[in-house]
Coordinates of C-alpha atoms and ligand atoms in Angstrom, one line a residue:
M1 CA 58.0 134.7 66.5
L2 CA 60.3 131.8 66.1
T3 CA 58.8 128.3 66.0
F4 CA 61.2 126.1 68.0
E5 CA 61.6 122.4 67.5
H6 CA 63.8 120.1 69.6
Q7 CA 65.0 117.2 67.5
F8 CA 68.3 117.2 69.2
A9 CA 66.5 116.3 72.4
T10 CA 65.5 113.0 70.9
L11 CA 69.2 112.0 71.1
P12 CA 70.4 110.2 74.3
E13 CA 71.1 112.4 77.3
P14 CA 74.8 112.3 77.7
L15 CA 74.9 114.3 74.5
W16 CA 73.0 117.2 76.1
A17 CA 71.8 118.5 79.4
A18 CA 68.9 120.8 80.1
C19 CA 70.0 124.0 81.6
Q20 CA 68.5 127.5 82.2
P21 CA 70.4 130.7 81.4
T22 CA 71.4 132.9 84.2
P23 CA 69.7 136.3 84.1
V24 CA 71.7 139.4 83.7
V25 CA 71.2 142.8 85.4
H26 CA 70.4 145.1 82.5
P27 CA 70.1 143.7 79.1
S28 CA 70.1 146.1 76.2
L29 CA 70.1 145.3 72.5
I30 CA 73.2 146.1 70.5
A31 CA 72.3 144.6 67.2
F32 CA 69.6 142.4 65.7
N33 CA 69.8 140.8 62.3
D34 CA 66.4 141.5 60.8
A35 CA 67.1 139.8 57.5
L36 CA 68.2 136.6 59.2
A37 CA 65.2 136.7 61.5
A38 CA 62.9 137.0 58.5
Q39 CA 64.6 133.9 57.0
L40 CA 63.9 132.1 60.2
G41 CA 60.3 132.9 59.8
M42 CA 60.0 135.9 62.2
Q43 CA 57.2 137.9 60.7
T44 CA 57.1 140.9 62.9
R45 CA 59.9 142.3 64.9
P46 CA 59.3 142.5 68.6
D47 CA 60.5 145.8 70.3
D48 CA 64.1 146.1 71.3
D49 CA 63.4 145.5 74.9
T50 CA 61.7 142.2 74.2
L51 CA 64.5 141.2 71.9
A52 CA 67.0 142.1 74.7
Q53 CA 65.1 140.0 77.2
W54 CA 65.0 137.0 74.8
F55 CA 68.5 137.1 73.5
S56 CA 70.1 137.7 76.9
G57 CA 68.3 134.7 78.2
N58 CA 66.5 136.8 80.8
Q59 CA 63.1 135.7 79.5
L60 CA 63.3 133.0 77.0
P61 CA 61.5 133.3 73.6
P62 CA 58.3 131.2 73.6
G63 CA 59.0 127.5 72.8
A64 CA 62.7 127.6 73.7
E65 CA 64.0 124.6 75.7
P66 CA 67.6 125.5 76.5
K67 CA 70.2 122.8 76.7
A68 CA 73.9 122.6 76.8
L69 CA 75.5 120.1 74.4
G70 CA 78.3 117.8 75.3
Y71 CA 81.4 117.4 73.3
A72 CA 85.0 116.4 73.7
G73 CA 87.9 117.6 71.6
H74 CA 91.6 117.7 70.7
Q75 CA 92.8 121.1 71.8
F76 CA 96.1 121.9 70.1
G77 CA 96.5 118.2 69.6
N78 CA 95.7 117.1 73.2
F79 CA 92.6 115.1 73.8
V80 CA 90.2 116.4 76.4
P81 CA 87.3 113.9 76.9
Q82 CA 84.9 116.5 78.2
L83 CA 84.5 120.0 77.0
G84 CA 80.9 120.8 76.0
D85 CA 78.9 124.1 76.0
G86 CA 80.4 125.8 79.0
R87 CA 78.8 129.1 78.2
A88 CA 76.4 128.4 75.4
L89 CA 72.8 127.1 75.3
L90 CA 70.9 125.7 72.4
L91 CA 67.4 127.3 72.5
G92 CA 66.1 124.9 69.9
E93 CA 65.9 124.5 66.1
V94 CA 64.0 126.5 63.7
V95 CA 63.0 125.3 60.2
D96 CA 63.8 128.3 58.0
Q97 CA 61.9 129.6 55.0
S98 CA 63.9 127.3 52.7
G99 CA 63.1 124.3 54.8
L100 CA 66.5 124.0 56.4
R101 CA 66.7 123.1 60.1
R102 CA 68.9 125.6 61.9
D103 CA 70.1 125.9 65.5
V104 CA 69.6 129.0 67.6
Q105 CA 72.1 129.3 70.4
L106 CA 72.9 131.8 73.1
K107 CA 76.6 132.2 73.9
G108 CA 77.6 133.9 77.1
S109 CA 74.4 133.1 78.9
G110 CA 75.8 131.7 82.1
R111 CA 77.2 128.6 83.6
T112 CA 76.2 125.1 82.5
P113 CA 77.0 121.5 83.6
F114 CA 80.0 121.8 81.2
S115 CA 81.4 125.0 82.5
R116 CA 84.4 123.5 84.4
G117 CA 86.2 126.5 85.9
G118 CA 84.7 129.1 83.6
D119 CA 82.1 131.8 84.4
G120 CA 79.8 131.0 81.4
R121 CA 80.1 134.5 80.2
S122 CA 81.4 136.4 77.2
P123 CA 83.0 139.8 77.1
L124 CA 81.7 142.4 74.6
G125 CA 84.8 142.4 72.4
P126 CA 84.6 138.8 71.2
V127 CA 80.9 139.1 70.7
L128 CA 81.3 142.0 68.3
R129 CA 84.2 140.3 66.6
E130 CA 82.2 137.2 65.9
Y131 CA 79.2 139.3 64.8
L132 CA 81.3 141.2 62.2
V133 CA 83.4 138.3 60.9
S134 CA 80.6 135.8 60.6
E135 CA 78.3 138.2 58.8
F136 CA 81.2 139.1 56.5
M137 CA 81.8 135.4 55.7
A138 CA 78.1 135.0 54.9
A139 CA 78.2 138.1 52.7
V140 CA 81.1 136.6 50.6
G141 CA 79.4 133.2 50.5
V142 CA 81.6 131.2 52.8
P143 CA 79.6 128.6 54.8
T144 CA 79.4 130.0 58.3
T145 CA 77.3 130.3 61.5
R146 CA 75.4 133.5 61.5
A147 CA 74.8 136.3 63.9
L148 CA 71.2 136.9 65.0
A149 CA 71.6 139.2 68.0
A150 CA 74.1 140.8 70.3
V151 CA 72.9 142.0 73.7
A152 CA 74.9 143.9 76.3
T153 CA 74.4 142.5 79.8
G154 CA 75.1 145.6 81.9
E155 CA 77.4 143.4 83.9
R156 CA 81.2 143.2 83.9
V157 CA 83.1 140.0 83.3
N158 CA 86.5 139.5 84.8
R159 CA 89.2 138.7 82.4
Q160 CA 92.7 140.2 82.7
L161 CA 90.7 143.3 83.5
P162 CA 87.0 143.7 84.1
E163 CA 85.2 144.1 80.7
P164 CA 81.6 144.8 79.8
G165 CA 79.7 141.5 79.2
A166 CA 77.5 140.5 76.3
V167 CA 75.4 137.6 75.0
F168 CA 75.7 136.6 71.4
T169 CA 73.0 134.7 69.6
R170 CA 74.3 132.4 66.9
V171 CA 72.4 130.5 64.2
A172 CA 74.1 127.4 62.7
S173 CA 73.1 124.5 60.4
S174 CA 73.9 122.6 63.6
H175 CA 76.4 122.8 66.5
I176 CA 77.5 119.2 66.0
R177 CA 81.2 119.0 65.8
V178 CA 83.9 116.4 65.4
G179 CA 84.2 116.7 69.1
T180 CA 80.5 115.7 69.6
F181 CA 81.4 112.3 67.9
Q182 CA 84.5 112.1 70.0
F183 CA 82.4 112.6 73.2
A184 CA 80.2 109.6 72.3
A185 CA 83.1 107.5 71.1
V186 CA 85.3 108.0 74.2
R187 CA 82.5 106.9 76.4
R188 CA 82.2 103.8 74.2
D189 CA 78.5 104.6 74.0
E190 CA 77.8 103.0 70.7
S191 CA 74.1 103.6 70.8
A192 CA 74.6 107.3 71.4
L193 CA 77.2 107.3 68.6
K194 CA 74.9 105.6 66.2
A195 CA 71.9 107.9 67.1
L196 CA 74.2 110.9 66.6
A197 CA 75.5 109.7 63.2
D198 CA 72.0 108.9 62.0
H199 CA 70.7 112.3 63.2
V200 CA 73.6 113.9 61.2
I201 CA 72.9 111.9 58.1
A202 CA 69.2 112.7 58.1
R203 CA 69.8 116.3 58.9
H204 CA 72.9 117.2 56.8
Y205 CA 73.7 114.4 54.4
P206 CA 70.5 112.6 53.5
E207 CA 72.1 111.2 50.3
A208 CA 74.5 109.2 52.5
A209 CA 71.6 107.1 53.8
N210 CA 71.3 105.3 50.5
A211 CA 75.0 104.4 50.2
E212 CA 76.2 100.9 50.7
D213 CA 77.9 102.0 53.9
P214 CA 76.1 105.2 55.1
Y215 CA 78.8 106.0 57.7
L216 CA 81.6 105.8 55.2
A217 CA 79.5 108.0 52.9
L218 CA 79.1 110.4 55.8
L219 CA 82.8 110.6 56.3
E220 CA 83.3 111.3 52.6
A221 CA 80.7 114.0 52.5
V222 CA 82.0 115.8 55.6
T223 CA 85.5 115.5 54.2
A224 CA 84.4 117.2 51.0
R225 CA 82.7 120.0 52.8
Q226 CA 85.6 120.7 55.1
A227 CA 88.0 120.7 52.2
A228 CA 85.9 123.2 50.3
L229 CA 85.5 125.3 53.4
V230 CA 89.2 125.6 54.2
A231 CA 89.9 126.4 50.5
R232 CA 87.4 129.3 50.8
W233 CA 89.1 130.6 54.0
M234 CA 92.5 130.5 52.4
S235 CA 91.3 132.4 49.3
L236 CA 90.4 135.3 51.6
G237 CA 93.5 135.1 53.9
F238 CA 91.4 133.9 56.8
I239 CA 93.1 132.3 59.7
H240 CA 90.7 130.6 62.1
G241 CA 93.2 130.4 64.9
V242 CA 91.8 127.5 67.0
M243 CA 91.1 124.6 64.6
N244 CA 90.6 122.2 67.5
T245 CA 88.3 119.2 66.7
D246 CA 85.6 120.8 68.9
N247 CA 85.6 123.8 66.6
C248 CA 85.3 121.7 63.5
S249 CA 81.6 121.7 62.3
I250 CA 80.2 118.5 60.9
A251 CA 78.0 120.6 58.6
G252 CA 81.1 122.2 57.2
E253 CA 80.5 125.7 58.4
T254 CA 83.0 128.1 59.9
I255 CA 82.3 128.0 63.6
D256 CA 83.7 129.4 66.9
Y257 CA 85.2 132.6 65.8
G258 CA 87.8 133.2 68.6
P259 CA 91.1 134.8 67.9
C260 CA 90.5 134.5 64.1
A261 CA 91.8 137.2 61.8
F262 CA 92.4 138.0 58.1
M263 CA 96.0 138.3 57.2
E264 CA 97.1 141.6 55.6
Q265 CA 100.6 141.2 54.3
F266 CA 100.7 137.8 52.7
D267 CA 102.7 135.4 54.8
P268 CA 102.1 131.6 54.6
Q269 CA 103.3 131.1 58.2
K270 CA 101.2 133.8 59.7
V271 CA 99.6 133.3 63.1
F272 CA 97.6 135.9 65.1
S273 CA 96.4 133.9 68.1
S274 CA 98.2 134.6 71.3
I275 CA 97.7 131.0 72.5
D276 CA 99.0 129.4 69.3
Q277 CA 102.6 129.4 70.4
G278 CA 103.7 126.4 68.3
K279 CA 102.1 127.9 65.1
R280 CA 100.0 124.8 64.8
Y281 CA 97.2 126.7 63.2
A282 CA 99.3 129.0 60.9
F283 CA 97.7 130.0 57.6
D284 CA 99.4 127.4 55.5
N285 CA 98.8 124.6 58.0
Q286 CA 95.1 124.8 57.9
P287 CA 94.4 122.2 55.2
A288 CA 96.7 119.7 57.0
I289 CA 95.0 120.4 60.3
A290 CA 91.5 120.0 58.8
Q291 CA 92.6 116.7 57.4
W292 CA 94.0 115.7 60.8
N293 CA 90.7 116.6 62.4
L294 CA 88.8 114.5 59.9
A295 CA 91.0 111.5 60.7
R296 CA 89.9 111.9 64.3
F297 CA 86.3 112.0 63.0
A298 CA 86.9 108.8 61.0
E299 CA 88.2 107.0 64.1
T300 CA 85.0 107.7 65.9
L301 CA 82.9 106.2 63.0
L302 CA 84.9 103.0 62.6
P303 CA 82.7 101.0 65.0
L304 CA 79.6 101.9 62.9
M305 CA 81.1 101.0 59.6
R306 CA 80.3 97.7 57.8
E307 CA 83.7 96.3 57.3
E308 CA 85.9 95.4 60.2
G309 CA 89.6 95.3 61.1
D310 CA 92.2 96.4 58.6
A311 CA 89.7 96.6 55.8
V312 CA 87.6 99.4 57.4
V313 CA 90.7 101.3 58.4
E314 CA 91.9 101.1 54.8
Q315 CA 88.6 102.4 53.5
A316 CA 88.4 105.3 55.9
T317 CA 92.1 106.2 55.3
E318 CA 91.4 106.3 51.6
I319 CA 88.7 108.9 52.2
I320 CA 90.8 111.0 54.4
R321 CA 93.6 110.9 51.8
G322 CA 91.0 112.2 49.3
F323 CA 90.8 115.4 51.3
T324 CA 93.8 116.6 49.3
A325 CA 92.2 116.2 46.0
C326 CA 88.9 117.8 47.1
F327 CA 90.9 120.8 48.5
S328 CA 93.0 121.2 45.4
A329 CA 90.0 121.1 43.1
E330 CA 88.2 123.8 45.1
Q331 CA 91.4 125.8 45.4
R332 CA 92.0 125.7 41.6
R333 CA 88.6 127.0 41.0
L334 CA 88.9 129.8 43.5
H335 CA 92.4 130.8 42.3
A336 CA 91.2 131.0 38.7
N337 CA 88.4 133.3 39.8
K338 CA 90.7 135.4 41.9
L339 CA 93.0 135.8 38.9
G340 CA 90.2 136.4 36.4
L341 CA 91.1 133.2 34.5
A342 CA 88.8 130.5 33.1
S343 CA 88.3 127.9 35.7
E344 CA 89.8 125.2 33.6
S345 CA 92.9 127.2 32.9
D346 CA 96.1 125.3 33.8
R347 CA 97.9 128.6 34.2
A348 CA 96.0 129.5 37.4
A349 CA 98.0 127.3 39.8
P350 CA 101.5 128.3 38.7
L351 CA 100.5 132.0 38.5
M352 CA 99.0 132.0 41.9
E353 CA 102.1 130.3 43.4
A354 CA 104.2 133.0 41.8
L355 CA 102.0 135.8 42.9
E356 CA 102.1 134.5 46.5
I357 CA 105.8 134.7 46.3
Q358 CA 105.5 138.3 45.0
M359 CA 103.0 139.2 47.8
H360 CA 105.2 137.7 50.5
Q361 CA 108.5 139.2 49.3
G362 CA 107.0 142.5 48.3
R363 CA 105.1 142.8 51.6
M364 CA 101.8 143.2 49.8
D365 CA 98.5 143.4 51.4
M366 CA 96.6 140.3 50.1
T367 CA 93.1 141.9 49.9
A368 CA 94.4 145.1 48.4
T369 CA 96.4 143.2 45.8
F370 CA 93.4 141.2 44.5
D371 CA 91.2 144.3 44.6
A372 CA 93.8 146.2 42.6
L373 CA 94.2 143.3 40.2
T374 CA 90.5 143.3 39.6
H375 CA 90.6 147.0 38.8
Y376 CA 93.6 146.4 36.5
T377 CA 91.7 143.7 34.7
K378 CA 88.8 146.1 34.1
E379 CA 91.3 148.6 32.8
L380 CA 92.8 146.1 30.4
G381 CA 89.3 145.3 29.2
A382 CA 88.5 149.0 28.5
K383 CA 91.8 149.3 26.7
A384 CA 91.0 146.4 24.5
L385 CA 87.8 148.2 23.5
E386 CA 90.0 151.3 22.9
T387 CA 87.8 153.5 25.1
D388 CA 91.1 154.2 26.8
T389 CA 94.6 154.5 25.5
S390 CA 98.0 154.8 27.0
E391 CA 97.6 155.6 30.7
Q392 CA 97.3 152.7 33.1
P393 CA 96.5 154.2 36.5
Q394 CA 95.2 150.9 37.8
K395 CA 98.5 149.2 36.9
E396 CA 100.3 151.9 38.7
A397 CA 98.1 151.5 41.7
L398 CA 98.9 147.8 41.8
L399 CA 102.6 148.3 41.4
A400 CA 102.5 150.8 44.3
L401 CA 101.4 148.0 46.6
T402 CA 104.7 146.2 46.5
T403 CA 108.2 146.9 47.7
Q404 CA 109.5 144.9 44.7
P405 CA 107.8 146.5 41.6
D406 CA 110.1 144.8 39.1
G407 CA 109.2 141.4 40.3
L408 CA 105.5 142.2 40.2
A409 CA 105.8 143.8 36.8
A410 CA 107.3 140.6 35.4
W411 CA 104.6 138.5 37.0
L412 CA 102.0 140.8 35.5
A413 CA 103.4 140.2 32.1
D414 CA 103.0 136.5 32.6
W415 CA 99.5 136.9 33.9
E416 CA 98.4 139.1 31.1
S417 CA 99.5 136.5 28.6
A418 CA 97.2 134.0 30.3
Q419 CA 94.5 136.6 30.7
Q420 CA 94.3 138.0 27.2
A421 CA 92.1 135.3 25.6
S422 CA 89.4 136.1 28.1
Q423 CA 87.8 139.4 28.5
Q424 CA 84.2 138.2 29.0
S425 CA 82.2 140.3 31.5
E426 CA 81.1 137.1 33.2
R427 CA 84.6 136.3 34.2
L428 CA 85.2 139.9 35.5
E429 CA 82.1 139.5 37.6
A430 CA 83.4 136.2 39.0
M431 CA 86.7 137.9 39.7
R432 CA 85.0 140.8 41.5
R433 CA 83.1 138.4 43.7
A434 CA 86.2 136.4 44.5
N435 CA 88.0 139.5 45.6
P436 CA 86.1 141.6 48.2
V437 CA 87.0 145.3 48.6
V438 CA 86.3 145.4 52.3
I439 CA 87.3 142.7 54.8
P440 CA 86.9 143.1 58.6
R441 CA 90.4 144.2 59.2
N442 CA 91.8 143.6 62.6
H443 CA 92.7 147.2 63.5
R444 CA 89.1 148.2 62.5
I445 CA 87.6 145.5 64.7
Q446 CA 89.8 146.6 67.6
E447 CA 88.8 150.2 66.9
V448 CA 85.1 149.5 67.1
I449 CA 85.5 147.3 70.2
G450 CA 87.4 150.2 71.8
A451 CA 84.5 152.6 71.0
A452 CA 81.8 150.1 72.1
V453 CA 83.5 149.5 75.5
E454 CA 83.1 153.3 76.0
G455 CA 79.4 153.0 75.0
D456 CA 79.7 154.2 71.4
F457 CA 78.3 151.6 69.0
A458 CA 78.1 153.8 65.9
P459 CA 81.6 152.6 64.6
F460 CA 80.4 148.9 65.1
H461 CA 77.3 149.5 63.0
A462 CA 79.3 151.4 60.3
L463 CA 81.8 148.6 60.0
L464 CA 79.0 146.0 60.0
A465 CA 77.3 147.8 57.2
A466 CA 80.6 147.9 55.2
V467 CA 81.6 144.2 55.7
T468 CA 78.2 143.0 54.8
Q469 CA 78.4 144.9 51.5
P470 CA 82.0 143.7 50.8
F471 CA 82.0 144.6 47.1
D472 CA 80.9 148.1 47.5
E473 CA 83.3 150.7 46.2
S474 CA 82.0 153.8 47.9
E475 CA 84.3 156.3 49.6
E476 CA 83.3 155.1 53.0
A477 CA 83.9 151.5 52.0
R478 CA 87.4 152.4 50.6
R479 CA 88.2 154.2 53.9
L480 CA 87.3 151.0 55.9
A481 CA 89.1 148.9 53.4
A482 CA 92.4 150.5 53.8
P483 CA 95.2 148.3 55.2
A484 CA 96.5 149.1 58.6
T485 CA 99.4 151.6 58.7
E486 CA 102.5 150.5 60.6
N487 CA 101.2 152.0 63.8
E488 CA 97.7 150.5 63.4
Q489 CA 98.8 146.9 62.8
V490 CA 97.4 144.3 65.2
L491 CA 100.0 141.6 65.8
R492 CA 98.1 139.4 68.3
T493 CA 94.5 138.4 68.8
F494 CA 93.0 136.8 72.0
C495 CA 90.4 134.2 72.5
G496 CA 88.5 136.3 74.9
T497 CA 87.3 133.4 76.9
Ligands
AMP501 P1 86.2 128.0 72.8 O1 87.6 128.5 73.0 O2 85.2 129.1 72.9 O3 86.0 127.1 71.6 O4 85.9 127.1 74.1 C1 86.6 125.9 74.4 C2 85.9 125.3 75.6 O5 85.9 126.1 76.7 C3 84.4 125.0 75.4 O6 84.0 123.9 76.0 C4 83.7 126.2 76.0 O7 82.4 126.0 76.3 C5 84.6 126.5 77.2 N1 84.6 127.9 77.6 C6 85.1 128.9 77.0 N2 84.9 130.1 77.7 C7 84.2 129.7 78.8 C8 83.6 130.4 79.9 N3 83.8 131.8 80.0 N4 82.9 129.8 80.8 C9 82.8 128.4 80.7 N5 83.3 127.7 79.7 C10 84.0 128.3 78.7
MG502 MG1 84.7 126.1 70.7

């Protein structure tokens, strides 16, 4: 049993609206995250039918008080004053085993006061994609919303074609977004804005409460978390795809997995999303966009800050400028880990830059490259101990990944000279953990969705098992880890809304 609390309901009403889910015809449980449920304090697992009833919204779990949250947002740079949970309902908050307050939310549970023209529903495909990708992110330690349950509705939703429907249950540190602040700010509702900011400080950034200007401290803390988050994404080749301000979590978690994807062949300008025509959210633009979103956040907080006029704008601007330093520091650390170098190494940055050029020009798969580099590092370590001699199969394997082996060989020589000093097992461990073997590759996700639409969920469960053990090197893991062949490549992803 989950013990729901409803702190968000103490905030003024324009920020939320009570709303009941719309029942579905025939709910059936696709997946339930037992480990997460246990963290949330669920001692015994109800039967599948009960879970399907609860997490489709047909019969709410005891204590749930569903509400849709209001928010605004800049979508692809254009401000929309009212978006809000058009197909999602917050059931309540649960204080987990470690004392953290977490939101439990249904997504795809029917229309709400914020639905505008939408049907409030979710097709099965995006539900499975979010389940897989968010649980992978959690497994590699990237801050993210989590997947608690997926339930098939037994109904069809009409998109380009009719598709099976599903309801996703998501757990987040909170669902408060930059857009939530914009929603209060655009209404010039300063009391709602202040209540929201104070709620966020108490909930996510309690240390800010003691600062000289708590709202400035809040801005600084959110900026640091977003900078670290985007650096983590980039270290894995993750492209969010819709970094609108309404999809930018104040708690610094990855949220709203839509047309997101991991890039395979390294390309800094890579875009997957079919709706991102202007390449606004391309791989390399993500830090600048996060910073832009934070500037929008800063604007909403200005009226609450202590200073006024130019002085407060200058203070806030300084913090937003600081994003770059936060991002770079985190990136330096991540890059050093990925390359198996000491975190203070000043070689990491130029080596990574040069490797990115190799990966791009040599059409190298990013994940496979770092996996192979990890293996090669192990091989070098074994060689240093003279348990092995002349043959270097791992080096061969790495060189086989590029169309330009000469360039990569030259890079490897450079990298080895930086590497040599350091063959501690600790560093190798950090390198392994920075370089997953398995990622949820797009063609695999498409494959499991294709099977699920036909009623076969076995491939989904197999892929879920693999991406939640992303450092596993078993044969099955290696099979699912393989990059797409030319025919399998997925060029476009869709929001699925
Ligand atoms: P998203 O692209 O999922 O981040 O959604 C952007 C906005 O559109 C949010 O306000 C959503 O609640 C709303 N939305 C997306 N899909 C639907 C839908 N099927 N029905 C109602 N609202 C939706
Ligand atoms: Mg969204």
